[in-house]
């Protein structure tokens, strides 16, 4: 019987220096076993065995590299980590059980009691709750700022500020933050910048190359791309990720090998999917803008988006999510949504299927009325995560919504 061997058997080691994104997405990070499998193998095992007591002791003692226990060493999870790290140009990735677990892990591994965070006020709803309600209990305070306003970021910095956190473009209004400028601000004050790169993925935006220290992802969205699994990942330098890894290893918010395998396969098609999402979204944004009954369209790819120049500078594409305001209020928005037949009414995004959402009463429904107004989430706002179906069919479905206005 042959002994499994997890040595790298690719003929070329694919890294971000020597291969294009499309190639990395398909080939980076795979370790072949001696079975010579072509596709990525999956290792659904909780623990690993050793050839001797001495080998077990050496593994546990850290004197010998190798697998120990799948809370912190699993070959499938590690393969996903290597592939996404190659795509983001990161030294190391640490996979987590969800996108929220990735953000929690950053907070609890890199910050401590008495530290202060400056966070964009236009981040994912649960991210706001995490900082405001839970990290505050650990003595970590957060100030929320307008993501577009560099002077607001600057004014919010305190002597104990250790982390700046943002998401660009924001959900659902496509507000952008200048990553390079905020990274410089963070570094001038001995703080780290973390960017939630969920909306554009490394295909369209690489925050580490723009000066950010940490990237986090909800792998649940575009990295999977087909709405199957919940997962997340943190990326950055070996030094920072060793801290995050230590927290995951101990705190247990790890990714399952089944999910890692799904994300690994999802990454293979990430580039062509993102290009299809973005091309459909741009066409839909331009089309919606010209329709009677539509008051405003929010999409950074439109030439009249107030930050279109910044979008062109720091992004290589505009992504698949757009939002639009219909004439009327909540009732009109609901009528529009209910009149559609094909698109899915769901809070999720980043799926190959187009999804439609009323943010004010779902994803942003737990915010106070004032906070929602301040963030610009109006009752007549609808979010569309544009899928990769035929453009004509998405348009025909939106026409049903328009007719119901
Ligand atoms: C969904 C989402 C998250 C949270 O990710 P989960 O995988 O659901 O925990 C974080 N940030 C953004 C931008 C998201 O869309």
mmCIF file of C-alpha atoms and ligand atoms in Angstrom:
data_model
loop_
_atom_site.group_PDB
_atom_site.id
_atom_site.type_symbol
_atom_site.label_atom_id
_atom_site.label_comp_id
_atom_site.label_asym_id
_atom_site.label_seq_id
_atom_site.Cartn_x
_atom_site.Cartn_y
_atom_site.Cartn_z
ATOM 1 C CA UNK A 1 0.000 0.000 0.000
ATOM 2 C CA UNK A 2 1.359 3.405 -0.842
ATOM 3 C CA UNK A 3 1.666 5.900 1.957
ATOM 4 C CA UNK A 4 -0.232 9.131 1.171
ATOM 5 C CA UNK A 5 2.120 11.921 0.396
ATOM 6 C CA UNK A 6 0.933 15.521 0.517
ATOM 7 C CA UNK A 7 4.022 16.969 -1.097
ATOM 8 C CA UNK A 8 3.270 19.566 -3.771
ATOM 9 C CA UNK A 9 3.162 17.686 -7.027
ATOM 10 C CA UNK A 10 2.199 20.525 -9.357
ATOM 11 C CA UNK A 11 4.979 20.972 -11.878
ATOM 12 C CA UNK A 12 4.835 24.726 -11.337
ATOM 13 C CA UNK A 13 4.212 26.543 -8.054
ATOM 14 C CA UNK A 14 1.643 29.195 -8.858
ATOM 15 C CA UNK A 15 2.067 32.471 -6.998
ATOM 16 C CA UNK A 16 0.727 35.955 -7.644
ATOM 17 C CA UNK A 17 4.143 36.997 -9.032
ATOM 18 C CA UNK A 18 4.243 34.601 -11.923
ATOM 19 C CA UNK A 19 0.667 33.925 -13.004
ATOM 20 C CA UNK A 20 -2.442 35.821 -14.043
ATOM 21 C CA UNK A 21 -5.566 35.851 -11.855
ATOM 22 C CA UNK A 22 -7.474 33.494 -14.148
ATOM 23 C CA UNK A 23 -4.687 30.926 -13.798
ATOM 24 C CA UNK A 24 -4.291 31.346 -10.042
ATOM 25 C CA UNK A 25 -8.045 30.911 -9.573
ATOM 26 C CA UNK A 26 -7.886 27.531 -11.301
ATOM 27 C CA UNK A 27 -4.507 26.166 -10.203
ATOM 28 C CA UNK A 28 -2.976 27.894 -7.166
ATOM 29 C CA UNK A 29 -2.708 26.003 -3.908
ATOM 30 C CA UNK A 30 -3.520 22.450 -4.981
ATOM 31 C CA UNK A 31 -1.516 19.662 -3.323
ATOM 32 C CA UNK A 32 -1.790 16.344 -5.142
ATOM 33 C CA UNK A 33 -1.656 13.094 -3.212
ATOM 34 C CA UNK A 34 0.122 10.031 -4.618
ATOM 35 C CA UNK A 35 -3.239 8.952 -6.094
ATOM 36 C CA UNK A 36 -2.622 11.551 -8.799
ATOM 37 C CA UNK A 37 -6.146 12.980 -8.653
ATOM 38 C CA UNK A 38 -6.779 15.796 -11.135
ATOM 39 C CA UNK A 39 -9.450 17.689 -9.165
ATOM 40 C CA UNK A 40 -8.858 18.923 -5.623
ATOM 41 C CA UNK A 41 -9.253 16.135 -3.042
ATOM 42 C CA UNK A 42 -11.425 16.537 0.034
ATOM 43 C CA UNK A 43 -10.348 15.395 3.494
ATOM 44 C CA UNK A 44 -13.415 15.074 5.713
ATOM 45 C CA UNK A 45 -11.586 13.917 8.827
ATOM 46 C CA UNK A 46 -11.468 15.403 12.299
ATOM 47 C CA UNK A 47 -8.055 14.047 13.272
ATOM 48 C CA UNK A 48 -4.914 12.511 11.752
ATOM 49 C CA UNK A 49 -2.786 9.500 12.654
ATOM 50 C CA UNK A 50 0.957 9.156 13.239
ATOM 51 C CA UNK A 51 3.383 6.347 12.506
ATOM 52 C CA UNK A 52 4.705 6.379 16.073
ATOM 53 C CA UNK A 53 4.281 7.940 19.490
ATOM 54 C CA UNK A 54 7.424 9.950 18.833
ATOM 55 C CA UNK A 55 5.950 11.384 15.634
ATOM 56 C CA UNK A 56 2.742 12.316 17.485
ATOM 57 C CA UNK A 57 4.806 14.069 20.152
ATOM 58 C CA UNK A 58 6.855 15.940 17.526
ATOM 59 C CA UNK A 59 3.689 17.135 15.723
ATOM 60 C CA UNK A 60 1.998 18.267 18.928
ATOM 61 C CA UNK A 61 5.175 19.949 20.114
ATOM 62 C CA UNK A 62 5.475 21.863 16.856
ATOM 63 C CA UNK A 63 8.900 20.304 16.135
ATOM 64 C CA UNK A 64 7.601 18.671 12.966
ATOM 65 C CA UNK A 65 5.117 20.167 10.488
ATOM 66 C CA UNK A 66 2.003 18.202 9.612
ATOM 67 C CA UNK A 67 -1.645 17.637 10.331
ATOM 68 C CA UNK A 68 -2.970 17.288 13.864
ATOM 69 C CA UNK A 69 -6.653 18.116 14.176
ATOM 70 C CA UNK A 70 -9.072 19.750 11.724
ATOM 71 C CA UNK A 71 -9.937 22.683 13.967
ATOM 72 C CA UNK A 72 -6.585 24.096 12.830
ATOM 73 C CA UNK A 73 -4.939 21.775 10.283
ATOM 74 C CA UNK A 74 -6.962 20.354 7.417
ATOM 75 C CA UNK A 75 -5.490 19.851 3.930
ATOM 76 C CA UNK A 76 -8.688 20.893 2.097
ATOM 77 C CA UNK A 77 -9.040 24.063 4.165
ATOM 78 C CA UNK A 78 -5.326 24.813 3.665
ATOM 79 C CA UNK A 79 -5.675 24.373 -0.115
ATOM 80 C CA UNK A 80 -8.523 26.924 -0.189
ATOM 81 C CA UNK A 81 -6.394 29.281 1.947
ATOM 82 C CA UNK A 82 -3.432 29.032 -0.423
ATOM 83 C CA UNK A 83 -5.599 29.701 -3.483
ATOM 84 C CA UNK A 84 -7.397 32.773 -2.102
ATOM 85 C CA UNK A 85 -4.073 34.072 -0.699
ATOM 86 C CA UNK A 86 -2.548 33.833 -4.192
ATOM 87 C CA UNK A 87 -5.511 35.754 -5.643
ATOM 88 C CA UNK A 88 -5.375 38.557 -3.038
ATOM 89 C CA UNK A 89 -1.553 38.710 -3.157
ATOM 90 C CA UNK A 90 -1.413 37.910 0.581
ATOM 91 C CA UNK A 91 1.371 36.077 2.406
ATOM 92 C CA UNK A 92 -1.194 34.009 4.244
ATOM 93 C CA UNK A 93 -4.926 33.350 4.581
ATOM 94 C CA UNK A 94 -6.837 31.954 7.553
ATOM 95 C CA UNK A 95 -10.252 30.441 6.760
ATOM 96 C CA UNK A 96 -13.148 30.929 9.167
ATOM 97 C CA UNK A 97 -16.624 29.485 9.694
ATOM 98 C CA UNK A 98 -18.348 32.612 8.258
ATOM 99 C CA UNK A 99 -17.649 36.155 7.128
ATOM 100 C CA UNK A 100 -18.729 37.425 10.546
ATOM 101 C CA UNK A 101 -16.336 34.968 12.244
ATOM 102 C CA UNK A 102 -13.544 36.485 10.129
ATOM 103 C CA UNK A 103 -14.347 39.987 11.408
ATOM 104 C CA UNK A 104 -14.744 38.745 15.004
ATOM 105 C CA UNK A 105 -11.370 36.996 14.745
ATOM 106 C CA UNK A 106 -9.662 40.191 13.601
ATOM 107 C CA UNK A 107 -11.226 42.059 16.534
ATOM 108 C CA UNK A 108 -10.313 39.516 19.196
ATOM 109 C CA UNK A 109 -6.851 38.558 17.950
ATOM 110 C CA UNK A 110 -5.420 41.954 16.967
ATOM 111 C CA UNK A 111 -7.144 44.281 19.462
ATOM 112 C CA UNK A 112 -7.374 44.415 23.228
ATOM 113 C CA UNK A 113 -9.237 46.171 25.989
ATOM 114 C CA UNK A 114 -8.838 49.938 25.732
ATOM 115 C CA UNK A 115 -8.275 49.944 21.955
ATOM 116 C CA UNK A 116 -10.385 52.052 19.608
ATOM 117 C CA UNK A 117 -11.726 51.301 16.110
ATOM 118 C CA UNK A 118 -12.820 53.701 13.372
ATOM 119 C CA UNK A 119 -15.341 52.000 11.105
ATOM 120 C CA UNK A 120 -17.251 53.084 8.024
ATOM 121 C CA UNK A 121 -20.902 53.522 8.931
ATOM 122 C CA UNK A 122 -21.873 51.878 5.616
ATOM 123 C CA UNK A 123 -20.697 48.355 6.410
ATOM 124 C CA UNK A 124 -22.687 45.112 6.595
ATOM 125 C CA UNK A 125 -25.384 45.363 9.314
ATOM 126 C CA UNK A 126 -24.002 42.561 11.476
ATOM 127 C CA UNK A 127 -20.556 44.192 11.327
ATOM 128 C CA UNK A 128 -22.038 47.309 12.933
ATOM 129 C CA UNK A 129 -23.691 45.185 15.662
ATOM 130 C CA UNK A 130 -20.488 43.210 16.224
ATOM 131 C CA UNK A 131 -18.434 46.344 16.931
ATOM 132 C CA UNK A 132 -21.194 48.303 18.687
ATOM 133 C CA UNK A 133 -22.734 45.602 20.846
ATOM 134 C CA UNK A 134 -20.187 42.828 21.350
ATOM 135 C CA UNK A 135 -16.618 44.095 20.914
ATOM 136 C CA UNK A 136 -17.610 47.017 23.162
ATOM 137 C CA UNK A 137 -18.103 44.431 25.947
ATOM 138 C CA UNK A 138 -14.438 43.516 25.590
ATOM 139 C CA UNK A 139 -13.582 47.182 26.145
ATOM 140 C CA UNK A 140 -13.031 47.958 22.453
ATOM 141 C CA UNK A 141 -14.851 51.165 21.445
ATOM 142 C CA UNK A 142 -15.847 52.068 17.871
ATOM 143 C CA UNK A 143 -16.552 55.379 16.138
ATOM 144 C CA UNK A 144 -18.568 55.172 12.898
ATOM 145 C CA UNK A 145 -17.821 57.625 10.077
ATOM 146 C CA UNK A 146 -19.024 58.622 6.606
ATOM 147 C CA UNK A 147 -16.984 56.310 4.351
ATOM 148 C CA UNK A 148 -16.556 58.939 1.600
ATOM 149 C CA UNK A 149 -15.244 61.709 3.875
ATOM 150 C CA UNK A 150 -11.482 61.499 4.479
ATOM 151 C CA UNK A 151 -11.619 64.359 6.987
ATOM 152 C CA UNK A 152 -14.211 62.417 9.022
ATOM 153 C CA UNK A 153 -11.849 59.409 9.150
ATOM 154 C CA UNK A 154 -9.051 61.733 10.263
ATOM 155 C CA UNK A 155 -11.140 63.500 12.916
ATOM 156 C CA UNK A 156 -12.289 60.212 14.436
ATOM 157 C CA UNK A 157 -8.758 58.929 15.109
ATOM 158 C CA UNK A 158 -7.766 58.859 18.788
ATOM 159 C CA UNK A 159 -4.399 58.095 20.418
ATOM 160 C CA UNK A 160 -5.653 54.544 21.137
ATOM 161 C CA UNK A 161 -7.041 53.877 17.610
ATOM 162 C CA UNK A 162 -5.587 50.561 16.423
ATOM 163 C CA UNK A 163 -7.915 49.536 13.565
ATOM 164 C CA UNK A 164 -9.697 51.231 10.670
ATOM 165 C CA UNK A 165 -12.366 49.071 9.016
ATOM 166 C CA UNK A 166 -14.233 49.612 5.755
ATOM 167 C CA UNK A 167 -16.145 48.027 2.904
ATOM 168 C CA UNK A 168 -15.939 49.539 -0.591
ATOM 169 C CA UNK A 169 -18.147 49.811 -2.578
ATOM 170 C CA UNK A 170 -20.668 49.882 0.252
ATOM 171 C CA UNK A 171 -23.899 47.899 0.461
ATOM 172 C CA UNK A 172 -26.374 48.903 -0.954
ATOM 173 C CA UNK A 173 -25.516 52.483 -2.003
ATOM 174 C CA UNK A 174 -22.148 51.872 -3.727
ATOM 175 C CA UNK A 175 -20.352 54.554 -1.725
ATOM 176 C CA UNK A 176 -16.585 54.288 -2.134
ATOM 177 C CA UNK A 177 -13.674 54.859 0.201
ATOM 178 C CA UNK A 178 -10.221 55.777 -1.084
ATOM 179 C CA UNK A 179 -8.276 52.753 0.227
ATOM 180 C CA UNK A 180 -4.832 54.273 -0.418
ATOM 181 C CA UNK A 181 -5.665 57.472 1.457
ATOM 182 C CA UNK A 182 -7.216 55.686 4.450
ATOM 183 C CA UNK A 183 -4.279 53.224 4.572
ATOM 184 C CA UNK A 184 -1.869 56.141 4.784
ATOM 185 C CA UNK A 185 -3.949 57.706 7.551
ATOM 186 C CA UNK A 186 -3.964 54.427 9.495
ATOM 187 C CA UNK A 187 -0.210 53.964 9.167
ATOM 188 C CA UNK A 188 0.525 57.540 10.250
ATOM 189 C CA UNK A 189 -1.261 56.690 13.495
ATOM 190 C CA UNK A 190 0.203 53.237 14.082
ATOM 191 C CA UNK A 191 -3.132 51.605 13.241
ATOM 192 C CA UNK A 192 -4.075 48.800 10.835
ATOM 193 C CA UNK A 193 -6.489 49.034 7.914
ATOM 194 C CA UNK A 194 -8.861 46.119 7.286
ATOM 195 C CA UNK A 195 -10.997 46.012 4.124
ATOM 196 C CA UNK A 196 -14.051 43.796 3.619
ATOM 197 C CA UNK A 197 -13.544 42.936 -0.079
ATOM 198 C CA UNK A 198 -16.756 40.939 -0.438
ATOM 199 C CA UNK A 199 -18.371 43.019 -3.194
ATOM 200 C CA UNK A 200 -15.550 43.151 -5.734
ATOM 201 C CA UNK A 201 -13.396 40.124 -4.817
ATOM 202 C CA UNK A 202 -9.678 40.107 -5.805
ATOM 203 C CA UNK A 203 -10.771 39.948 -9.437
ATOM 204 C CA UNK A 204 -11.769 43.645 -9.370
ATOM 205 C CA UNK A 205 -9.986 45.072 -6.310
ATOM 206 C CA UNK A 206 -6.856 44.118 -4.373
ATOM 207 C CA UNK A 207 -6.793 46.123 -1.146
ATOM 208 C CA UNK A 208 -3.402 44.792 0.036
ATOM 209 C CA UNK A 209 -1.727 46.227 -3.070
ATOM 210 C CA UNK A 210 -3.392 49.573 -2.264
ATOM 211 C CA UNK A 211 -1.856 49.609 1.235
ATOM 212 C CA UNK A 212 -4.434 47.796 3.397
ATOM 213 C CA UNK A 213 -3.010 45.432 6.037
ATOM 214 C CA UNK A 214 -5.888 42.960 6.191
ATOM 215 C CA UNK A 215 -8.568 41.744 3.787
ATOM 216 C CA UNK A 216 -11.612 39.855 4.984
ATOM 217 C CA UNK A 217 -14.211 38.010 2.913
ATOM 218 C CA UNK A 218 -17.581 36.506 3.370
ATOM 219 C CA UNK A 219 -16.842 33.472 1.169
ATOM 220 C CA UNK A 220 -20.601 32.881 1.300
ATOM 221 C CA UNK A 221 -21.058 35.439 -1.494
ATOM 222 C CA UNK A 222 -19.050 35.551 -4.722
ATOM 223 C CA UNK A 223 -16.235 33.169 -3.687
ATOM 224 C CA UNK A 224 -18.769 30.348 -3.587
ATOM 225 C CA UNK A 225 -20.940 32.119 -6.128
ATOM 226 C CA UNK A 226 -23.739 29.599 -6.112
ATOM 227 C CA UNK A 227 -25.277 30.160 -2.691
ATOM 228 C CA UNK A 228 -24.306 26.813 -1.161
ATOM 229 C CA UNK A 229 -22.095 27.353 1.904
ATOM 230 C CA UNK A 230 -21.373 29.859 4.661
ATOM 231 C CA UNK A 231 -17.700 30.673 5.245
ATOM 232 C CA UNK A 232 -15.136 33.436 5.542
ATOM 233 C CA UNK A 233 -11.439 34.206 5.349
ATOM 234 C CA UNK A 234 -8.881 36.697 6.719
ATOM 235 C CA UNK A 235 -5.793 37.595 4.662
ATOM 236 C CA UNK A 236 -2.595 39.543 5.310
ATOM 237 C CA UNK A 237 1.050 39.202 6.362
ATOM 238 C CA UNK A 238 2.400 36.040 8.000
ATOM 239 C CA UNK A 239 2.880 38.017 11.203
ATOM 240 C CA UNK A 240 -0.718 39.286 11.472
ATOM 241 C CA UNK A 241 -2.259 36.027 10.275
ATOM 242 C CA UNK A 242 -0.275 34.000 12.850
ATOM 243 C CA UNK A 243 -2.214 35.956 15.526
ATOM 244 C CA UNK A 244 -5.529 35.335 13.739
ATOM 245 C CA UNK A 245 -4.644 31.635 13.288
ATOM 246 C CA UNK A 246 -3.885 31.384 17.015
ATOM 247 C CA UNK A 247 -7.317 32.766 17.798
ATOM 248 C CA UNK A 248 -9.134 30.432 15.355
ATOM 249 C CA UNK A 249 -7.157 27.432 16.615
ATOM 250 C CA UNK A 250 -8.214 28.233 20.172
ATOM 251 C CA UNK A 251 -11.597 29.881 19.634
ATOM 252 C CA UNK A 252 -12.770 27.249 17.143
ATOM 253 C CA UNK A 253 -14.432 29.390 14.452
ATOM 254 C CA UNK A 254 -12.867 27.166 11.770
ATOM 255 C CA UNK A 255 -14.063 26.272 8.262
ATOM 256 C CA UNK A 256 -15.283 22.728 7.556
ATOM 257 C CA UNK A 257 -13.451 20.741 4.847
ATOM 258 C CA UNK A 258 -16.724 20.269 2.930
ATOM 259 C CA UNK A 259 -17.237 24.027 2.746
ATOM 260 C CA UNK A 260 -13.565 24.649 1.906
ATOM 261 C CA UNK A 261 -13.831 22.239 -1.021
ATOM 262 C CA UNK A 262 -16.951 24.035 -2.302
ATOM 263 C CA UNK A 263 -15.190 27.415 -2.080
ATOM 264 C CA UNK A 264 -12.078 25.951 -3.723
ATOM 265 C CA UNK A 265 -14.214 24.868 -6.693
ATOM 266 C CA UNK A 266 -16.051 28.212 -6.618
ATOM 267 C CA UNK A 267 -12.763 30.080 -7.022
ATOM 268 C CA UNK A 268 -12.034 28.209 -10.261
ATOM 269 C CA UNK A 269 -14.823 30.124 -12.000
ATOM 270 C CA UNK A 270 -14.525 33.379 -10.007
ATOM 271 C CA UNK A 271 -13.013 35.445 -12.804
ATOM 272 C CA UNK A 272 -15.466 34.530 -15.548
ATOM 273 C CA UNK A 273 -18.385 34.813 -13.130
ATOM 274 C CA UNK A 274 -17.313 38.273 -11.897
ATOM 275 C CA UNK A 275 -16.920 39.476 -15.481
ATOM 276 C CA UNK A 276 -20.409 38.204 -16.374
ATOM 277 C CA UNK A 277 -21.954 39.719 -13.209
ATOM 278 C CA UNK A 278 -20.290 43.072 -13.886
ATOM 279 C CA UNK A 279 -21.261 43.217 -17.543
ATOM 280 C CA UNK A 280 -24.914 42.408 -16.749
ATOM 281 C CA UNK A 281 -24.924 44.891 -13.837
ATOM 282 C CA UNK A 282 -23.567 47.760 -15.933
ATOM 283 C CA UNK A 283 -26.124 47.082 -18.647
ATOM 284 C CA UNK A 284 -28.940 46.900 -16.068
ATOM 285 C CA UNK A 285 -27.794 50.085 -14.300
ATOM 286 C CA UNK A 286 -27.790 52.041 -17.588
ATOM 287 C CA UNK A 287 -31.128 50.557 -18.656
ATOM 288 C CA UNK A 288 -32.859 51.224 -15.298
ATOM 289 C CA UNK A 289 -31.586 54.809 -15.282
ATOM 290 C CA UNK A 290 -33.463 55.493 -18.524
ATOM 291 C CA UNK A 291 -36.808 54.056 -17.316
ATOM 292 C CA UNK A 292 -39.701 56.230 -16.170
ATOM 293 C CA UNK A 293 -40.482 55.538 -12.501
ATOM 294 C CA UNK A 294 -36.808 55.140 -11.560
ATOM 295 C CA UNK A 295 -35.535 58.160 -9.610
ATOM 296 C CA UNK A 296 -31.936 57.192 -9.015
ATOM 297 C CA UNK A 297 -29.506 54.331 -9.705
ATOM 298 C CA UNK A 298 -26.509 53.671 -7.433
ATOM 299 C CA UNK A 299 -23.668 51.865 -9.251
ATOM 300 C CA UNK A 300 -20.007 52.906 -9.347
ATOM 301 C CA UNK A 301 -19.732 51.955 -13.010
ATOM 302 C CA UNK A 302 -22.073 54.746 -14.146
ATOM 303 C CA UNK A 303 -20.178 57.761 -15.484
ATOM 304 C CA UNK A 304 -22.302 60.105 -13.341
ATOM 305 C CA UNK A 305 -21.623 58.223 -10.091
ATOM 306 C CA UNK A 306 -20.073 60.924 -7.840
ATOM 307 C CA UNK A 307 -16.989 58.743 -7.225
ATOM 308 C CA UNK A 308 -16.682 57.175 -10.680
ATOM 309 C CA UNK A 309 -13.114 58.504 -11.064
ATOM 310 C CA UNK A 310 -12.037 56.835 -7.798
ATOM 311 C CA UNK A 311 -13.788 53.629 -8.866
ATOM 312 C CA UNK A 312 -11.775 53.615 -12.100
ATOM 313 C CA UNK A 313 -8.545 54.260 -10.178
ATOM 314 C CA UNK A 314 -8.780 51.619 -7.453
ATOM 315 C CA UNK A 315 -11.013 48.988 -9.079
ATOM 316 C CA UNK A 316 -10.534 47.029 -12.270
ATOM 317 C CA UNK A 317 -14.304 46.398 -12.507
ATOM 318 C CA UNK A 318 -17.500 47.636 -10.895
ATOM 319 C CA UNK A 319 -19.037 44.442 -9.550
ATOM 320 C CA UNK A 320 -22.490 42.924 -9.726
ATOM 321 C CA UNK A 321 -24.523 44.794 -7.107
ATOM 322 C CA UNK A 322 -26.596 47.907 -7.791
ATOM 323 C CA UNK A 323 -29.426 49.734 -6.041
ATOM 324 C CA UNK A 324 -32.182 51.961 -7.371
ATOM 325 C CA UNK A 325 -34.896 54.227 -6.009
ATOM 326 C CA UNK A 326 -38.413 53.966 -7.399
ATOM 327 C CA UNK A 327 -41.006 56.759 -7.493
ATOM 328 C CA UNK A 328 -43.048 56.439 -4.297
ATOM 329 C CA UNK A 329 -42.234 54.878 -0.933
ATOM 330 C CA UNK A 330 -42.185 51.470 0.710
ATOM 331 C CA UNK A 331 -45.472 50.356 -0.923
ATOM 332 C CA UNK A 332 -44.154 51.151 -4.407
ATOM 333 C CA UNK A 333 -40.907 49.306 -3.717
ATOM 334 C CA UNK A 334 -42.778 46.255 -2.436
ATOM 335 C CA UNK A 335 -45.158 46.356 -5.453
ATOM 336 C CA UNK A 336 -42.150 46.397 -7.759
ATOM 337 C CA UNK A 337 -40.529 43.427 -6.000
ATOM 338 C CA UNK A 338 -43.732 41.392 -5.823
ATOM 339 C CA UNK A 339 -44.453 41.898 -9.548
ATOM 340 C CA UNK A 340 -41.187 40.237 -10.607
ATOM 341 C CA UNK A 341 -41.364 36.551 -11.473
ATOM 342 C CA UNK A 342 -37.855 35.237 -12.109
ATOM 343 C CA UNK A 343 -35.450 37.030 -9.744
ATOM 344 C CA UNK A 344 -35.219 35.597 -6.229
ATOM 345 C CA UNK A 345 -36.585 37.627 -3.313
ATOM 346 C CA UNK A 346 -33.813 37.007 -0.769
ATOM 347 C CA UNK A 347 -31.322 38.834 1.390
ATOM 348 C CA UNK A 348 -28.346 36.997 -0.081
ATOM 349 C CA UNK A 349 -26.111 38.355 -2.843
ATOM 350 C CA UNK A 350 -23.205 37.272 -4.999
ATOM 351 C CA UNK A 351 -25.124 34.338 -6.449
ATOM 352 C CA UNK A 352 -25.269 33.384 -10.130
ATOM 353 C CA UNK A 353 -29.031 33.885 -9.718
ATOM 354 C CA UNK A 354 -30.224 37.505 -9.656
ATOM 355 C CA UNK A 355 -31.564 38.438 -6.213
ATOM 356 C CA UNK A 356 -33.782 41.362 -5.242
ATOM 357 C CA UNK A 357 -34.000 42.894 -1.763
ATOM 358 C CA UNK A 358 -35.821 45.734 0.024
ATOM 359 C CA UNK A 359 -32.988 46.851 2.353
ATOM 360 C CA UNK A 360 -35.081 49.138 4.621
ATOM 361 C CA UNK A 361 -37.280 46.263 5.807
ATOM 362 C CA UNK A 362 -34.795 43.354 5.621
ATOM 363 C CA UNK A 363 -30.992 43.661 5.667
ATOM 364 C CA UNK A 364 -31.116 47.149 7.230
ATOM 365 C CA UNK A 365 -34.425 46.672 9.074
ATOM 366 C CA UNK A 366 -32.869 46.480 12.535
ATOM 367 C CA UNK A 367 -31.258 49.927 12.239
ATOM 368 C CA UNK A 368 -33.078 52.823 13.890
ATOM 369 C CA UNK A 369 -35.108 55.051 11.553
ATOM 370 C CA UNK A 370 -32.612 57.892 12.144
ATOM 371 C CA UNK A 371 -29.553 55.707 11.504
ATOM 372 C CA UNK A 372 -31.149 54.439 8.299
ATOM 373 C CA UNK A 373 -31.946 57.965 7.151
ATOM 374 C CA UNK A 374 -28.386 59.069 7.940
ATOM 375 C CA UNK A 375 -27.015 56.159 5.940
ATOM 376 C CA UNK A 376 -29.289 57.092 2.999
ATOM 377 C CA UNK A 377 -31.265 53.821 2.985
ATOM 378 C CA UNK A 378 -34.635 55.165 1.825
ATOM 379 C CA UNK A 379 -37.941 53.286 1.876
ATOM 380 C CA UNK A 380 -38.092 53.418 -1.937
ATOM 381 C CA UNK A 381 -34.665 51.770 -2.366
ATOM 382 C CA UNK A 382 -34.318 48.330 -3.972
ATOM 383 C CA UNK A 383 -31.067 46.340 -4.178
ATOM 384 C CA UNK A 384 -30.360 44.075 -7.112
ATOM 385 C CA UNK A 385 -27.506 41.566 -7.030
ATOM 386 C CA UNK A 386 -27.318 40.964 -10.752
ATOM 387 C CA UNK A 387 -26.790 37.319 -11.695
ATOM 388 C CA UNK A 388 -25.435 35.728 -14.833
ATOM 389 C CA UNK A 389 -28.763 34.850 -16.478
ATOM 390 C CA UNK A 390 -29.407 36.288 -19.970
ATOM 391 C CA UNK A 391 -29.606 40.077 -19.781
ATOM 392 C CA UNK A 392 -32.891 40.114 -21.750
ATOM 393 C CA UNK A 393 -34.565 37.878 -19.167
ATOM 394 C CA UNK A 394 -33.419 40.001 -16.201
ATOM 395 C CA UNK A 395 -34.613 43.103 -18.059
ATOM 396 C CA UNK A 396 -37.989 41.526 -18.856
ATOM 397 C CA UNK A 397 -38.456 40.716 -15.162
ATOM 398 C CA UNK A 398 -37.544 44.275 -14.111
ATOM 399 C CA UNK A 399 -40.043 45.537 -16.704
ATOM 400 C CA UNK A 400 -42.767 43.648 -14.785
ATOM 401 C CA UNK A 401 -41.705 45.533 -11.650
ATOM 402 C CA UNK A 402 -41.753 48.858 -13.490
ATOM 403 C CA UNK A 403 -45.221 48.197 -14.865
ATOM 404 C CA UNK A 404 -46.498 47.657 -11.306
ATOM 405 C CA UNK A 405 -45.337 51.115 -10.178
HETATM 406 C C1 LIG B 1 -22.592 38.687 4.046
HETATM 407 C C2 LIG B 1 -21.560 39.671 4.391
HETATM 408 C C3 LIG B 1 -20.788 39.553 5.561
HETATM 409 C C4 LIG B 1 -21.020 38.435 6.558
HETATM 410 O O1 LIG B 1 -20.704 37.210 6.043
HETATM 411 P P1 LIG B 1 -21.370 35.813 6.522
HETATM 412 O O2 LIG B 1 -20.642 34.814 5.713
HETATM 413 O O3 LIG B 1 -22.826 35.893 6.269
HETATM 414 O O4 LIG B 1 -21.070 35.704 7.999
HETATM 415 C C5 LIG B 1 -19.807 40.486 5.784
HETATM 416 N N1 LIG B 1 -19.592 41.504 4.928
HETATM 417 C C6 LIG B 1 -20.319 41.668 3.815
HETATM 418 C C7 LIG B 1 -20.037 42.799 2.911
HETATM 419 C C8 LIG B 1 -21.322 40.767 3.505
HETATM 420 O O5 LIG B 1 -22.063 40.937 2.387
#
